[in-house]
PDB file of C-alpha atoms in Angstrom:
ATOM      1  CA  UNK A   1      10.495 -11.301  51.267  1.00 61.00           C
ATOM      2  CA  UNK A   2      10.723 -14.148  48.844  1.00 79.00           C
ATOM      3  CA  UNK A   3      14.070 -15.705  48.227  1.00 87.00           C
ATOM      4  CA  UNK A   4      14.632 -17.042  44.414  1.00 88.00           C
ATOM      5  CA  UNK A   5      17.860 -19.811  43.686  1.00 90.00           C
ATOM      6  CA  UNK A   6      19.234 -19.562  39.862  1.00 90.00           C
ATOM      7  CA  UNK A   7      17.479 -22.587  39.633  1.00 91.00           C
ATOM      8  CA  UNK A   8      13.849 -21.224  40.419  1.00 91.00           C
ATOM      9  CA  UNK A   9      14.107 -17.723  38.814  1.00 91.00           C
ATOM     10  CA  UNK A  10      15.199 -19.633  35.493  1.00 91.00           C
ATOM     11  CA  UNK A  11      12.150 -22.148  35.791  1.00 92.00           C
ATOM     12  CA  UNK A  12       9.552 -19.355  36.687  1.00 91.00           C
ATOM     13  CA  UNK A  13      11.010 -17.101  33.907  1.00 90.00           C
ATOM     14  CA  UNK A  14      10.836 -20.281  31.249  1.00 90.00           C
ATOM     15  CA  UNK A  15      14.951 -19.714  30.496  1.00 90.00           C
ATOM     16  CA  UNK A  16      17.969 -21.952  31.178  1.00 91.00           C
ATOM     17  CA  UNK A  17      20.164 -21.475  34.379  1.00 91.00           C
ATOM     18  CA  UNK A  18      22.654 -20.684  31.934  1.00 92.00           C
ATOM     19  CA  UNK A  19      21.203 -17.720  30.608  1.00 91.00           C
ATOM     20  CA  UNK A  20      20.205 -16.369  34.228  1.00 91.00           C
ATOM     21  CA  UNK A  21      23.877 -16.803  34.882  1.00 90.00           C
ATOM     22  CA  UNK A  22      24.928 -15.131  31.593  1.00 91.00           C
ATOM     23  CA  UNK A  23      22.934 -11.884  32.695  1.00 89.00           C
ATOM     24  CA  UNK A  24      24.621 -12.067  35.833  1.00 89.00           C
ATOM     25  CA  UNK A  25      28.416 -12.010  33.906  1.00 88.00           C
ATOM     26  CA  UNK A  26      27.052  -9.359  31.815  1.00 87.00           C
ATOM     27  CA  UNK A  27      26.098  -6.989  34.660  1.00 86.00           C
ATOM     28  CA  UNK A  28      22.502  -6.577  33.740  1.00 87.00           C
ATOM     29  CA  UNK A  29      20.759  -9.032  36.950  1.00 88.00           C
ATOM     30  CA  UNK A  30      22.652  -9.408  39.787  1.00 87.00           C
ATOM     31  CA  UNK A  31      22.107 -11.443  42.408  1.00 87.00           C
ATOM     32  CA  UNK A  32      21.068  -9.057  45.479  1.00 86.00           C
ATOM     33  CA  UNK A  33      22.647 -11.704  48.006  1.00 88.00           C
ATOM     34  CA  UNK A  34      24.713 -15.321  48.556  1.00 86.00           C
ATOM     35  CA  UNK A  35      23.707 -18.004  50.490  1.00 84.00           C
ATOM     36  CA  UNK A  36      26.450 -19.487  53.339  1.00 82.00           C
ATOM     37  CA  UNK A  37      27.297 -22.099  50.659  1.00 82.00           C
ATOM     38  CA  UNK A  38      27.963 -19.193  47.807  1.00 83.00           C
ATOM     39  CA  UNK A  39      24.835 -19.711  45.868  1.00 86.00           C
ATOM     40  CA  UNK A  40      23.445 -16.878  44.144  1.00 87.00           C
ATOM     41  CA  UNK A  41      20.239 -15.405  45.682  1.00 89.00           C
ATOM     42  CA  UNK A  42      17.506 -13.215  43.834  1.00 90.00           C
ATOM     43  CA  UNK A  43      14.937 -10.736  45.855  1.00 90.00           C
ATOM     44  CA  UNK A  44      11.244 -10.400  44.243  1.00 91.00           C
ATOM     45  CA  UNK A  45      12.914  -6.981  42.643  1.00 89.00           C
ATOM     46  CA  UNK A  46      15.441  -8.932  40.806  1.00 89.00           C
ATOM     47  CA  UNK A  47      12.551 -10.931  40.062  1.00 90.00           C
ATOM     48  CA  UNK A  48      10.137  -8.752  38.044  1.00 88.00           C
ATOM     49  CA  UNK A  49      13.561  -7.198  36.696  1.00 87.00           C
ATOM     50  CA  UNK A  50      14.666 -10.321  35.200  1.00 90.00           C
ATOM     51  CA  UNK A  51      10.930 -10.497  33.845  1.00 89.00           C
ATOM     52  CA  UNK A  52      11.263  -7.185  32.224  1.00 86.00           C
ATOM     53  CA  UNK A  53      14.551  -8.342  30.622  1.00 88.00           C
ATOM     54  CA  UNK A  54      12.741 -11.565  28.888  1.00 88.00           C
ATOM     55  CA  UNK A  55      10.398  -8.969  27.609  1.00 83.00           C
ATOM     56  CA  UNK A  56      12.536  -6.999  25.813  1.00 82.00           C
ATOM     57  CA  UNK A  57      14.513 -10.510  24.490  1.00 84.00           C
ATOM     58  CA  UNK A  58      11.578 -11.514  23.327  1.00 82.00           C
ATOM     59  CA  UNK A  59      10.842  -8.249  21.909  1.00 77.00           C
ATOM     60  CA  UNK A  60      13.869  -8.372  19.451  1.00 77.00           C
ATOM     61  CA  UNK A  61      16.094  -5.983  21.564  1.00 79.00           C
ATOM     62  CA  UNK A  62      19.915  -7.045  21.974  1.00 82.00           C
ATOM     63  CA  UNK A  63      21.436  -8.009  25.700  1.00 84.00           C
ATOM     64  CA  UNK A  64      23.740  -4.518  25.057  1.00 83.00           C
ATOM     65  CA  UNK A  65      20.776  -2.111  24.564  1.00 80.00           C
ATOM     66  CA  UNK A  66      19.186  -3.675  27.406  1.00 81.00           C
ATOM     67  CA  UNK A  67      21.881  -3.368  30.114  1.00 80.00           C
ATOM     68  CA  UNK A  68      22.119   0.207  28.963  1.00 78.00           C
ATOM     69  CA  UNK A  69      18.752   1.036  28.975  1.00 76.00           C
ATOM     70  CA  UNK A  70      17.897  -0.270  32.799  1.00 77.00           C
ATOM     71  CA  UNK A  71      20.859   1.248  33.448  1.00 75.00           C
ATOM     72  CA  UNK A  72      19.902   4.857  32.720  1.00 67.00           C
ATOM     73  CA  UNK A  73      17.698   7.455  34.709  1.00 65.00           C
ATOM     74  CA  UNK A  74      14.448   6.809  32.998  1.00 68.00           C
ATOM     75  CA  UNK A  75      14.494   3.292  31.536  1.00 66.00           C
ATOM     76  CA  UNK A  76      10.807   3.030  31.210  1.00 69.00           C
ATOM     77  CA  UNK A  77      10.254   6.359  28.667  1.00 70.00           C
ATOM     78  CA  UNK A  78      13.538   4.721  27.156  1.00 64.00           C
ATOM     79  CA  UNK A  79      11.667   1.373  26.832  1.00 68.00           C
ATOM     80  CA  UNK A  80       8.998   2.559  25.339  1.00 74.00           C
ATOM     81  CA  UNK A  81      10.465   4.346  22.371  1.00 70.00           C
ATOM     82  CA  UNK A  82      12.790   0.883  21.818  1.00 67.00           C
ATOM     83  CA  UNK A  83       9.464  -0.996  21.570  1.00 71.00           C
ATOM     84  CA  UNK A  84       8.357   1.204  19.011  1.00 77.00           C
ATOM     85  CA  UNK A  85      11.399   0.836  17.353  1.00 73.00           C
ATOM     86  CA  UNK A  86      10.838  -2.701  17.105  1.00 74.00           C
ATOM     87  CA  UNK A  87       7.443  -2.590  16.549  1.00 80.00           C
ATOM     88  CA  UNK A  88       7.944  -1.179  13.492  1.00 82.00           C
ATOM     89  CA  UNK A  89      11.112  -2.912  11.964  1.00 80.00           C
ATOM     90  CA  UNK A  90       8.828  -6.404  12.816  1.00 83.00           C
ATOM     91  CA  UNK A  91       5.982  -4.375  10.709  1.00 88.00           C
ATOM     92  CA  UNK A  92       8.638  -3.852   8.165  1.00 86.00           C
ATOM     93  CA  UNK A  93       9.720  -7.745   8.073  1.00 86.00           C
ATOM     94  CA  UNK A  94       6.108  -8.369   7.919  1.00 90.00           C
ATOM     95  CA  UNK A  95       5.844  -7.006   4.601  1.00 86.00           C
ATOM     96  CA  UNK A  96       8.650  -8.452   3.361  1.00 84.00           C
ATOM     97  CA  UNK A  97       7.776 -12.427   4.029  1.00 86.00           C
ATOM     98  CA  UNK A  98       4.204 -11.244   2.824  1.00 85.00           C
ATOM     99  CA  UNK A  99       5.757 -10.056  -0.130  1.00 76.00           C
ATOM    100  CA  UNK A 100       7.735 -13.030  -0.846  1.00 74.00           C
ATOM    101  CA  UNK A 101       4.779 -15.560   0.233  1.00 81.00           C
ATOM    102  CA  UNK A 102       2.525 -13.578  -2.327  1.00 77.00           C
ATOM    103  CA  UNK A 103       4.788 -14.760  -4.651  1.00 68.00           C
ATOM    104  CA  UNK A 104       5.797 -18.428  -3.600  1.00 71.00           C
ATOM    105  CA  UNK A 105       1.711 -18.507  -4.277  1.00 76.00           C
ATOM    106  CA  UNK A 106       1.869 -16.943  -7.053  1.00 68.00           C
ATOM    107  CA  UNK A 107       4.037 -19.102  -8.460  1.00 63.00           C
ATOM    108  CA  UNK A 108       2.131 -21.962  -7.224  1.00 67.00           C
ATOM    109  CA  UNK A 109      -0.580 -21.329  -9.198  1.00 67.00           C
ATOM    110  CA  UNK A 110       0.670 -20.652 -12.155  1.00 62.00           C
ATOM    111  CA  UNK A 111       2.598 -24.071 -12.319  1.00 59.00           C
ATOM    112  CA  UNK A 112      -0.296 -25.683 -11.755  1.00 62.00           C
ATOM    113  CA  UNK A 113      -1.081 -24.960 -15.503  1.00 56.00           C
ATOM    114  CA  UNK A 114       1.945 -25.923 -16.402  1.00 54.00           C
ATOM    115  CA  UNK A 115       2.119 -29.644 -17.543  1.00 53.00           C
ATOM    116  CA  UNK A 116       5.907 -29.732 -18.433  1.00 54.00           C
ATOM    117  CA  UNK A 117       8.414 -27.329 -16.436  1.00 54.00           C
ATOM    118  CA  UNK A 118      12.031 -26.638 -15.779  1.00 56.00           C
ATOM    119  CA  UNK A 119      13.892 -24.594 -12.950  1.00 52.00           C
ATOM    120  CA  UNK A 120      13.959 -21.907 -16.296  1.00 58.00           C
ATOM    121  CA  UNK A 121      10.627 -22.030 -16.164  1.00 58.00           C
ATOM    122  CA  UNK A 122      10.135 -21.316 -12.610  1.00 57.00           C
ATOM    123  CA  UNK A 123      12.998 -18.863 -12.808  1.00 58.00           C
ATOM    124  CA  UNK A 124       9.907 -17.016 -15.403  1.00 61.00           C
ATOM    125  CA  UNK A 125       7.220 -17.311 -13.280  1.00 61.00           C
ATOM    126  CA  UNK A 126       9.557 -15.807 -10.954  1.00 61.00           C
ATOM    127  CA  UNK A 127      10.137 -13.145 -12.627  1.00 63.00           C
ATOM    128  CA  UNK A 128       6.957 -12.310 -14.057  1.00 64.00           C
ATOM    129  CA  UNK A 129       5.787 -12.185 -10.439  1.00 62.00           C
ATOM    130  CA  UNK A 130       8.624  -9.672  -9.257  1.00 64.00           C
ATOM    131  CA  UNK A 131       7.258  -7.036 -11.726  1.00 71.00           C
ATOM    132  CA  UNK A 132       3.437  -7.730 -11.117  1.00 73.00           C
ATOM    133  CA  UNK A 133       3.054  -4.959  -8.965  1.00 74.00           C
ATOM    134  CA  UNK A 134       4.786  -2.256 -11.580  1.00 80.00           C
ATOM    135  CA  UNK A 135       2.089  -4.210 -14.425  1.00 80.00           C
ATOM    136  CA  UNK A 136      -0.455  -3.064 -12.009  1.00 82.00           C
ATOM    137  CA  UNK A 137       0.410   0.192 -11.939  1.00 84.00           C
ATOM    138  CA  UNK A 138       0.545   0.582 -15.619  1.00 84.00           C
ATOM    139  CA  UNK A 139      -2.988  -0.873 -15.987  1.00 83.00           C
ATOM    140  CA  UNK A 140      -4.106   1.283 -13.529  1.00 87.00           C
ATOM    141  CA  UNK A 141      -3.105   4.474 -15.589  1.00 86.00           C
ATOM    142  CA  UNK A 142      -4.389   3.620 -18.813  1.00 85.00           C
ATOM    143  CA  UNK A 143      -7.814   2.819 -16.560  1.00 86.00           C
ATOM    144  CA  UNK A 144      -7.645   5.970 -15.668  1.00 88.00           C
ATOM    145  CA  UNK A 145      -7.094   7.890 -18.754  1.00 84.00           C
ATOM    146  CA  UNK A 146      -9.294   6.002 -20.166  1.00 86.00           C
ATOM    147  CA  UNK A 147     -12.406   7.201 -17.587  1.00 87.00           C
ATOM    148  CA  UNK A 148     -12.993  10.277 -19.295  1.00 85.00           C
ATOM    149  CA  UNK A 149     -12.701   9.167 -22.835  1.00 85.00           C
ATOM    150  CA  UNK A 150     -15.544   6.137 -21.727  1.00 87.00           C
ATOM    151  CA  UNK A 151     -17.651   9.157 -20.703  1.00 87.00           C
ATOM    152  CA  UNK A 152     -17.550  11.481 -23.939  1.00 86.00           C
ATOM    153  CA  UNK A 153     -18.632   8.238 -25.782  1.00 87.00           C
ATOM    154  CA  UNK A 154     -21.407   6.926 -23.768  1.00 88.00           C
ATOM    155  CA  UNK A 155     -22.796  10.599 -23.108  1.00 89.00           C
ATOM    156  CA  UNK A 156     -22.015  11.109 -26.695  1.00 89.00           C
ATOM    157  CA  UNK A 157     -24.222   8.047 -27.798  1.00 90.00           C
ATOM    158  CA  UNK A 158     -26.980   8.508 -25.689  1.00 90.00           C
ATOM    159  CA  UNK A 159     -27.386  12.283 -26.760  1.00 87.00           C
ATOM    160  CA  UNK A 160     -27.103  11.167 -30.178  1.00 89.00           C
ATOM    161  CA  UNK A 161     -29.798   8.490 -29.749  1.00 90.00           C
ATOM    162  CA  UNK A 162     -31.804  10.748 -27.452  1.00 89.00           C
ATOM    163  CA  UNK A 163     -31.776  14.220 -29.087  1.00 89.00           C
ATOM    164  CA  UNK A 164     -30.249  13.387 -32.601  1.00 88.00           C
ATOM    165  CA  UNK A 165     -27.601  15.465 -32.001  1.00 90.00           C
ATOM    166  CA  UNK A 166     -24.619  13.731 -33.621  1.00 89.00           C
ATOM    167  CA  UNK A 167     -21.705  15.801 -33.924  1.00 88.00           C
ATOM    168  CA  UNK A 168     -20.504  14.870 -29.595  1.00 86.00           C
ATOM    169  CA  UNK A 169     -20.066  11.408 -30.920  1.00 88.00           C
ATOM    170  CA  UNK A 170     -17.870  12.741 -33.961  1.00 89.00           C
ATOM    171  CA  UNK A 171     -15.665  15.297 -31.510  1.00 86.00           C
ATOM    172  CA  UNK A 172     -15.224  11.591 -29.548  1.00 86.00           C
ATOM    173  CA  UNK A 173     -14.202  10.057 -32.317  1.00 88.00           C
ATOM    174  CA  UNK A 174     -12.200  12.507 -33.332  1.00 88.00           C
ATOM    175  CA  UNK A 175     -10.804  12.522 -29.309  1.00 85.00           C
ATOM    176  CA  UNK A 176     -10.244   8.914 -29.276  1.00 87.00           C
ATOM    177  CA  UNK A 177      -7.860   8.087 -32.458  1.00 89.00           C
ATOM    178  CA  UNK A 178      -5.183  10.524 -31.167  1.00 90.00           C
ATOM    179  CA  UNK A 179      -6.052   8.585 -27.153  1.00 88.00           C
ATOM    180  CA  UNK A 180      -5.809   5.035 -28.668  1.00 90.00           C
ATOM    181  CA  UNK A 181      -2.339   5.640 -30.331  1.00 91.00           C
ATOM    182  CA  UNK A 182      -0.823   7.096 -27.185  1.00 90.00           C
ATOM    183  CA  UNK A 183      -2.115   4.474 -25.074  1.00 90.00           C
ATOM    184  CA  UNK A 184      -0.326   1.755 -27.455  1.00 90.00           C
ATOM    185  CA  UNK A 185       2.592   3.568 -27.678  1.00 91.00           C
ATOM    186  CA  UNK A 186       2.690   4.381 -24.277  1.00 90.00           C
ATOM    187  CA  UNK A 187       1.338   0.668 -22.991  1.00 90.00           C
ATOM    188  CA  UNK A 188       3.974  -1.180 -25.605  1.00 90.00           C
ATOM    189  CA  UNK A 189       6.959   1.054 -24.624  1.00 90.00           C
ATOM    190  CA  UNK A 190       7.035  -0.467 -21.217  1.00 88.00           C
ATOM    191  CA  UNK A 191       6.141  -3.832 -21.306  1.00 90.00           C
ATOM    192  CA  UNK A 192       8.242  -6.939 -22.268  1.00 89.00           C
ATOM    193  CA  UNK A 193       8.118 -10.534 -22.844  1.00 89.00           C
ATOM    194  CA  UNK A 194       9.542 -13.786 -21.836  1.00 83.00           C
ATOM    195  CA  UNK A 195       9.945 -16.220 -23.986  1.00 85.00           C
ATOM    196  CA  UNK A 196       9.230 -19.610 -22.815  1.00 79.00           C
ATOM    197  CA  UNK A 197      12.015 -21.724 -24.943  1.00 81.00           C
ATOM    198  CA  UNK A 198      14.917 -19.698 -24.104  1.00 83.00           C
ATOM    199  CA  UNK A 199      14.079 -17.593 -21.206  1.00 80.00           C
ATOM    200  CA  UNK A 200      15.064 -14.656 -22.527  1.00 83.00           C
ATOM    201  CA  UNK A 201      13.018 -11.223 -21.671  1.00 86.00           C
ATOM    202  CA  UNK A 202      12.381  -9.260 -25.379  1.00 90.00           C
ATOM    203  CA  UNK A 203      10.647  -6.493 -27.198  1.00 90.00           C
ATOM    204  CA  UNK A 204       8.732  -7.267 -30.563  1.00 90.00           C
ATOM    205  CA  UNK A 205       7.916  -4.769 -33.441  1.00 91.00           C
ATOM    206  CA  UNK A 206       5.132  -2.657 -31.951  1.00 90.00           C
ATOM    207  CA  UNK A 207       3.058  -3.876 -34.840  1.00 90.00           C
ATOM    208  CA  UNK A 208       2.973  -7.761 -33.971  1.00 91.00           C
ATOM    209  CA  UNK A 209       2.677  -6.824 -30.596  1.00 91.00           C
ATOM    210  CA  UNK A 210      -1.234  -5.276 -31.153  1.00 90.00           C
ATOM    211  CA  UNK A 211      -2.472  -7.048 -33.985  1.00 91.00           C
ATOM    212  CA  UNK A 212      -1.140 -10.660 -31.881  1.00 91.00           C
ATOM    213  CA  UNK A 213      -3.659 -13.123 -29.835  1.00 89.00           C
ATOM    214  CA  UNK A 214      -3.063 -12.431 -26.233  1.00 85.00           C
ATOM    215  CA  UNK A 215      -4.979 -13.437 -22.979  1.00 82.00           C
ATOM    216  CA  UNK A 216      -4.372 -11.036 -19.738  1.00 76.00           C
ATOM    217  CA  UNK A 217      -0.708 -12.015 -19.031  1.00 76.00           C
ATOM    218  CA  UNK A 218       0.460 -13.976 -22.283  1.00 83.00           C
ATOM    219  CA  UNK A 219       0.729 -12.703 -26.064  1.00 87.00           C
ATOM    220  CA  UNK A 220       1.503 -15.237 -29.073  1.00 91.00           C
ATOM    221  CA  UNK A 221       4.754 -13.379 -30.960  1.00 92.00           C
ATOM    222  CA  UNK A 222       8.016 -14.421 -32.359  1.00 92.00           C
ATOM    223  CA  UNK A 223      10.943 -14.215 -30.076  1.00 91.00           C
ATOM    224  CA  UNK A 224      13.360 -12.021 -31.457  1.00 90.00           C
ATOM    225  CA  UNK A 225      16.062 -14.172 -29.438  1.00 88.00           C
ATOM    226  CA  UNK A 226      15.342 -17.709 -30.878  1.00 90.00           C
ATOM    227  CA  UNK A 227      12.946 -17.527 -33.296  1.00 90.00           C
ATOM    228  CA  UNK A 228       9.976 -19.382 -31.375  1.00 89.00           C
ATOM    229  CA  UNK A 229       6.827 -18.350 -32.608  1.00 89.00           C
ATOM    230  CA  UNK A 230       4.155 -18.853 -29.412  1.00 88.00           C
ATOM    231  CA  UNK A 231       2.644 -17.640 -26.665  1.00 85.00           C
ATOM    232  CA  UNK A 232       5.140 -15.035 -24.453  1.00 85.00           C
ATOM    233  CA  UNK A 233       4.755 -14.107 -20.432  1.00 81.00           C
ATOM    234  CA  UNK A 234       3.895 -10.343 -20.707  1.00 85.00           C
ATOM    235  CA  UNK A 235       6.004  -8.860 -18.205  1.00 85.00           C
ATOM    236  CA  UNK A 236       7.359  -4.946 -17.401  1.00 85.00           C
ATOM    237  CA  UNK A 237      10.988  -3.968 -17.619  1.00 74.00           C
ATOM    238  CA  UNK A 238      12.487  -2.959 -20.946  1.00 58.00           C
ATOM    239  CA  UNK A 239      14.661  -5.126 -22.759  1.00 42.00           C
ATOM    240  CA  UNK A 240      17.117  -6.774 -20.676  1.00 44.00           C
ATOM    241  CA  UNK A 241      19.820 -10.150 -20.734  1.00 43.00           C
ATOM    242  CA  UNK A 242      18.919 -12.239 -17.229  1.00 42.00           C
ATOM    243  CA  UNK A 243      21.048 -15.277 -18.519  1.00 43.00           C
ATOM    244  CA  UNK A 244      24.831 -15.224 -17.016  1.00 38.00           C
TER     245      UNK A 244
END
């Protein structure tokens, strides 16, 4: 049976000597036998055992919940629920950095159409980019409110076109003044703006806000902070102090 120094178990299992001889203090791989000389000896059990441990290091899994676990009666059922443990806190991690490099993109591009920016700037973009996927979710409802109403009127246009039958396109019309101020109301109540000269997130009157220019993500109003008058980062969150 194969005979394994510290020196050769380390270099087959690509760690240090030191770390072989760190499991050893910490009770977890052993040393089956000593040479004459007092060197530490490894059989091929100790072997595939100090393989399994580089696994689970590897894995995420901490020196303590290893020596306990090949410690215990059934360490392989015990193993197996640990890697699934870890499988899906690294899932959960995974997410996270995705999250934040969606938004170190993000922000990427949207400094590319900047010509002149500051770290308040940035800190905007930033921001913006934190509440994109709440903006989403609002557009998402009105889309889907407004399904049904977008039926009535084309089915109500055609029939009117087709049959002369007119009074489907009045009961929309009738439908879709009541829809249109709720969605305005509704749409307006949760959105803000950022103001670009100083940073601060605001509400305007509900009456600038729909009657202003605006492009999918910026709306030309008068900060009720400062006073610019300009294009605003539309943004969701109600009315809120991020300075200090």
């Amino acid at each position: 049976m194969s005979k394994y120094t510290t020196g050769e178990i380390a270099k087959l299992c690509g760690v240090s000597v030191r770390t072989v001889q760190y499991y050893d203090t910490r009770g977890i791989l052993a040393p089956s036998e000593f040479s004459e000389g007092g060197r530490r000896l490894y059989s091929e059990d100790d072997f595939k055992r100090m393989k399994i441990i580089c696994f689970l290091r590897d894995a995420g899994i901490s020196i303590n919940s290893i020596g306990e676990l090949l410690s215990g009666d059934d360490p392989g059922s015990v193993i197996s629920v640990l890697l699934e443990q870890q499988e899906q806190l690294l899932k959960e991690e995974i997410d996270e950095m995705q999250v934040k490099l969606d938004m170190l993109n993000g922000i990427k591009r949207e400094l590319k159409g900047i010509e002149n920016f500051s770290v308040e700037s940035i800190g905007d973009i930033a921001y913006a980019m934190g509440n994109k996927k709440k903006m989403r979710k609002l557009h998402a409802i009105l889309l889907i409110t407004g399904i049904p109403i977008g039926i009535i009127q084309w089915t109500s246009i055609i029939l009117w076109i087709v049959t002369g039958i007119w009074w489907p396109f009045a009961l929309y019309v009738l439908v879709s003044i009541p829809y249109a101020i709720w969605v305005t109301k509704f749409y307006f109540k949760r959105v803000a703006y950022i103001c670009p000269q100083c940073h601060e997130v605001f509400k305007p009157k509900l009456k600038e806000a729909f009657f202003a220019r605006h492009t999918p993500t910026l709306r030309k109003l008068t900060c009720t902070c400062c006073g610019y008058k300009g294009f605003c980062v539309e943004t969701y969150g109600k009315e809120e102090k991020r300075n200090g």
